[in-house]
CSV table of C-alpha atoms in Angstrom, one decimal:
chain,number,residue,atom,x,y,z
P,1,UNK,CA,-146.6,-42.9,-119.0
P,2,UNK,CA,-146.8,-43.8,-115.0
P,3,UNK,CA,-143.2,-44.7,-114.0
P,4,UNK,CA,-142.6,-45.1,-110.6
P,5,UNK,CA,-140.8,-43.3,-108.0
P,6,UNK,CA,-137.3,-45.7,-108.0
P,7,UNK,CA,-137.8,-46.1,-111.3
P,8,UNK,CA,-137.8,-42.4,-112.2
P,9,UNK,CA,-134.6,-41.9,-110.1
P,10,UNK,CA,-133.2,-44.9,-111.6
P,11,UNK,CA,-133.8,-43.3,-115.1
P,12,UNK,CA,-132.2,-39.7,-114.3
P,13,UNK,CA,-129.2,-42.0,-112.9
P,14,UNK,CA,-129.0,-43.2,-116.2
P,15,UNK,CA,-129.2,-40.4,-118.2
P,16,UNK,CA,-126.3,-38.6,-115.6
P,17,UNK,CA,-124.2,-41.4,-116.3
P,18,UNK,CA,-124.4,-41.2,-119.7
P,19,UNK,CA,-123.8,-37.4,-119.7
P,20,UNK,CA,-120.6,-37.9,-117.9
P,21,UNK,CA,-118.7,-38.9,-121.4
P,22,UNK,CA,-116.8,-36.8,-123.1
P,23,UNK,CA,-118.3,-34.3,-125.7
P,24,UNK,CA,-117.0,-32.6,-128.2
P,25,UNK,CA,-113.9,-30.2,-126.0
P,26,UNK,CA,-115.8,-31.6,-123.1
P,27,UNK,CA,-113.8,-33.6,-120.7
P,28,UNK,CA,-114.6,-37.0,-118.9
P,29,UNK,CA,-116.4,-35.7,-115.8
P,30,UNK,CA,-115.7,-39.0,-114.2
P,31,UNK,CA,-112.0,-38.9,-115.4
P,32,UNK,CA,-111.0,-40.4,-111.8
P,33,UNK,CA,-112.2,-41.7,-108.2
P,34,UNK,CA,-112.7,-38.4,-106.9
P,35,UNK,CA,-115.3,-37.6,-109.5
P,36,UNK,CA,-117.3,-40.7,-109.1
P,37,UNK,CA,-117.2,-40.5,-105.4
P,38,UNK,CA,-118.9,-37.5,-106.0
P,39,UNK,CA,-121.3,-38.5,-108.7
P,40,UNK,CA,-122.2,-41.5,-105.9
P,41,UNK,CA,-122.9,-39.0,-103.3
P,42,UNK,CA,-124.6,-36.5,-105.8
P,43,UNK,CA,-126.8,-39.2,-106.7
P,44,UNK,CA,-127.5,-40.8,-103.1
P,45,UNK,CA,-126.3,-44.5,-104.5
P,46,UNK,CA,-126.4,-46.4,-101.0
P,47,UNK,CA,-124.7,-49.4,-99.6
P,48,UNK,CA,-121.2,-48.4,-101.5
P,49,UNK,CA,-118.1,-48.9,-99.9
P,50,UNK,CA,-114.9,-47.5,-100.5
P,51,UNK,CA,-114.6,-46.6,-104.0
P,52,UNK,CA,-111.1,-47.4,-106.3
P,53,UNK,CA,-109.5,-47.4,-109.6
P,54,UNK,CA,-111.5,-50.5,-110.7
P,55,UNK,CA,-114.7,-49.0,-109.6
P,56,UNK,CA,-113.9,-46.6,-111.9
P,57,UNK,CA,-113.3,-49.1,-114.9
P,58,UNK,CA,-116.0,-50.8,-114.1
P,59,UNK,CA,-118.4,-48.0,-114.1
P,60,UNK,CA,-117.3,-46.8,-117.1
P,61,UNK,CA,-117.5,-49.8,-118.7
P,62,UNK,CA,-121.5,-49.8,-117.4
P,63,UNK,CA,-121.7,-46.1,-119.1
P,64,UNK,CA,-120.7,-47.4,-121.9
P,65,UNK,CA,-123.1,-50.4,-122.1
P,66,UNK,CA,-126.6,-47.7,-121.4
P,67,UNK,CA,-124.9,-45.9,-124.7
P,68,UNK,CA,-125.2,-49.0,-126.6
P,69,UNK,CA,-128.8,-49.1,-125.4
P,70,UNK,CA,-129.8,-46.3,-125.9
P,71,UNK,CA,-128.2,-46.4,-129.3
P,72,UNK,CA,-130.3,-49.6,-129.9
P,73,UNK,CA,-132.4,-49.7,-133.6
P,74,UNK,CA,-135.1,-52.0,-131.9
P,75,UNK,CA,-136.9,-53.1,-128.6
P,76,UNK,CA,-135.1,-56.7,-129.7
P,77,UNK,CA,-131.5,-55.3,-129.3
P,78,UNK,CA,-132.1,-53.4,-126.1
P,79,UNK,CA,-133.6,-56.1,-124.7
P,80,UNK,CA,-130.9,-58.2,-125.0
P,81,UNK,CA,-128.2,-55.6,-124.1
P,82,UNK,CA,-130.3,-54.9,-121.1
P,83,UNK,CA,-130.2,-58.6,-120.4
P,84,UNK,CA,-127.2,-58.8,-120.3
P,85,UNK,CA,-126.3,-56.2,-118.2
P,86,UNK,CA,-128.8,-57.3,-115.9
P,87,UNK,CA,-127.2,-60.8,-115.8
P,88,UNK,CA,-123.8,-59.7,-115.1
P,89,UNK,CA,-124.5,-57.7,-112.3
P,90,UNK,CA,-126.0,-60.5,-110.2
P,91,UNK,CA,-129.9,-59.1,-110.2
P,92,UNK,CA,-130.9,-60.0,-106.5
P,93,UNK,CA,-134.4,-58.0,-106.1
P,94,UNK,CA,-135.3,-57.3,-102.7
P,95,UNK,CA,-138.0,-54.7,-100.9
P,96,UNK,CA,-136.5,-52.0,-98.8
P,97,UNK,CA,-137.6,-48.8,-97.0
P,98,UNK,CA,-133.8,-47.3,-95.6
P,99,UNK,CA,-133.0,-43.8,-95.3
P,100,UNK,CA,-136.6,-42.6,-95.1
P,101,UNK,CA,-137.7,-43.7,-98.4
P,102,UNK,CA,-141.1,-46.3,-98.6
P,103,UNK,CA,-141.0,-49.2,-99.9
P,104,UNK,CA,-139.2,-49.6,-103.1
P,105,UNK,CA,-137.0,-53.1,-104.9
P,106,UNK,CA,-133.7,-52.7,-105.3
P,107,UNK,CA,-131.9,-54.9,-108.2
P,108,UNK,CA,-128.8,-55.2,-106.8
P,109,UNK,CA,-127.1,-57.6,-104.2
P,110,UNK,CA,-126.3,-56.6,-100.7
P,111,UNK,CA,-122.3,-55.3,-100.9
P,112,UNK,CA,-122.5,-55.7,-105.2
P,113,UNK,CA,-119.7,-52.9,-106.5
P,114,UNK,CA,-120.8,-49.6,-107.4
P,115,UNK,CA,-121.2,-50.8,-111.4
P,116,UNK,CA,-123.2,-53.9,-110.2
P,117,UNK,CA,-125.9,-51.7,-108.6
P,118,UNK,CA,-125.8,-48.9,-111.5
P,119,UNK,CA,-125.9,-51.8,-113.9
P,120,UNK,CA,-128.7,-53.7,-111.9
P,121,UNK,CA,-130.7,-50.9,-110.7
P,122,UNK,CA,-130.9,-48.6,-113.7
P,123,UNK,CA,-130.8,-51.6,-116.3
P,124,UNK,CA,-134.1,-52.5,-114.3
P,125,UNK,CA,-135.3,-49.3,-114.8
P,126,UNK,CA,-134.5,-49.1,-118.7
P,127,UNK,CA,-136.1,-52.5,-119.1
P,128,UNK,CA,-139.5,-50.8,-117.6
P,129,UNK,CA,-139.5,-48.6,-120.5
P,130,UNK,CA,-138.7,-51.6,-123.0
P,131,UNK,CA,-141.7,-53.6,-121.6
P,132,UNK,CA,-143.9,-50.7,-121.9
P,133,UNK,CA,-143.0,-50.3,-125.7
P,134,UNK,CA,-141.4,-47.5,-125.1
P,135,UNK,CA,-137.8,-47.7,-126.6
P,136,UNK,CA,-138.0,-44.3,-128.6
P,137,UNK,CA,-138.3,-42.2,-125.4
P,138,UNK,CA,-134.7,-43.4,-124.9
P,139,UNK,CA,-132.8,-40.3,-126.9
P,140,UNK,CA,-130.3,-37.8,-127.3
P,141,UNK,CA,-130.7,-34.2,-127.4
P,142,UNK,CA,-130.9,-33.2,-131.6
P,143,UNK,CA,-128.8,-30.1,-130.8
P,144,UNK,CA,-126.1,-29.9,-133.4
P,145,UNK,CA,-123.7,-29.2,-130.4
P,146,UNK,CA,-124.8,-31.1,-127.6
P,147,UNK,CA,-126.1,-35.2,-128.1
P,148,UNK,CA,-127.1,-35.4,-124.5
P,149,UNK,CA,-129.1,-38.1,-123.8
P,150,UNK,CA,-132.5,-38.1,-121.9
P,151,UNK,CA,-135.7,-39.9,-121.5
P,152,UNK,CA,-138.5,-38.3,-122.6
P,153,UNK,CA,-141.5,-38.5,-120.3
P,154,UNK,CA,-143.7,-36.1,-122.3
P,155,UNK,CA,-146.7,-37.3,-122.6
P,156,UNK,CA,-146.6,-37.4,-126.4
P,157,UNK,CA,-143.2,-38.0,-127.1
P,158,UNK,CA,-142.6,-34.9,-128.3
P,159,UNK,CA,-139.5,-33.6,-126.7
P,160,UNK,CA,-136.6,-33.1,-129.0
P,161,UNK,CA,-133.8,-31.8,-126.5
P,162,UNK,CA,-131.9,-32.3,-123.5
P,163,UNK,CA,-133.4,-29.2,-121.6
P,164,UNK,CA,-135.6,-26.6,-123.7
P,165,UNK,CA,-134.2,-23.4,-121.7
P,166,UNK,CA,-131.0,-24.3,-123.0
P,167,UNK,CA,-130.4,-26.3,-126.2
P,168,UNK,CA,-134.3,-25.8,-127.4
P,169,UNK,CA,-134.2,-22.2,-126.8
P,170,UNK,CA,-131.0,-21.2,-128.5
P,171,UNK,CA,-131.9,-23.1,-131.7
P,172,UNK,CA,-135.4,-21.3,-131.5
P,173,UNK,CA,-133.7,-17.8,-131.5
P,174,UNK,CA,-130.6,-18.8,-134.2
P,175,UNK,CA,-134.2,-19.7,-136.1
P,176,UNK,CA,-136.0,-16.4,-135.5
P,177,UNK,CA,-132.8,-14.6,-136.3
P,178,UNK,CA,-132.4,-16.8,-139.2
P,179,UNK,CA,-136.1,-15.7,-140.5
P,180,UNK,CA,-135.7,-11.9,-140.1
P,181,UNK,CA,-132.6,-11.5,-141.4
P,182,UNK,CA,-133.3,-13.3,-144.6
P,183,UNK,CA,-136.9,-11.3,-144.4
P,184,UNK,CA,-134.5,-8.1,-144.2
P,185,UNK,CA,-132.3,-9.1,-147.3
């Protein structure tokens, strides 16, 4: 699948977000201002101002809305969650080349809140994948312990975890040692 450039970062944005919620004995890692100031820097998310308490809420609020869509039984449902996320963010597309980047549309209106452009932007971005019929690369990671999400950009939909050095590989070798200790009983 040929995703552009924006679109790809857009994506990753996305999935980040999403892996910000709290886990299992994992913490909210945007548990105040502090930590989304940083996952806005992190992530190069320009034209934000000063960031407060209701950036917060509304950002989490956002998170929670790319769960639901991501959580989505059919192209139908996303669509309209991504709709509406789109829609309540203000979608003003415009061209733009700043910071040294070509040419590339950004969703969101010029001084929109931090949750408007996430919402805009990467809603945008999921609705790429929609369009292309491609809803089921939208998923979470199928180790036991982790339900990360990701997209999966393999090129035949194949990838069942978050990263494959990490989650793929330690269910691999609790597998292997599975196999040869029941072949040593």
């Amino acid at each position: 699948m040929l995703i552009p450039h924006d679109t790809r970062i857009a994506l990753d944005t996305v999935v980040d977000l999403m892996n910000t919620a709290p886990r299992g004995d994992r913490d909210d890692e945007l548990g105040d201002v502090q930590a989304l100031q940083s996952f806005v820097h992190a992530h190069k998310i320009s034209d934000v101002g000063t960031l407060g308490p209701d950036d917060l809420r509304a950002v989490l609020e956002v998170r929670e809305r790319f769960t639901a869509v991501f959580s989505a039984p059919d192209a139908r449902i996303a669509a309209t969650l991504i709709n509406q996320l789109v829609a309540g963010a203000g979608t003003t597309p415009q061209l733009t080349d700043h910071d040294g980047y070509d040419w590339h549309v950004h969703y969101f209106a010029p001084g929109a809140s931090v949750a408007d452009h996430l919402a805009a932007d990467c809603g945008m971005a999921l609705a790429v994948i929609v369009v292309a019929g491609e809803q089921e690369r939208l998923r979470r990671c199928e180790a036991p312990d982790c339900g990360r999400a990701f997209v999966d950009l393999s090129r035949n939909r194949s990838r069942r975890y978050c990263d494959s050095r990490t989650c793929g590989n330690r269910l691999h070798v609790a597998a292997y040692r599975a196999r040869r200790k029941e072949a040593a009983s």
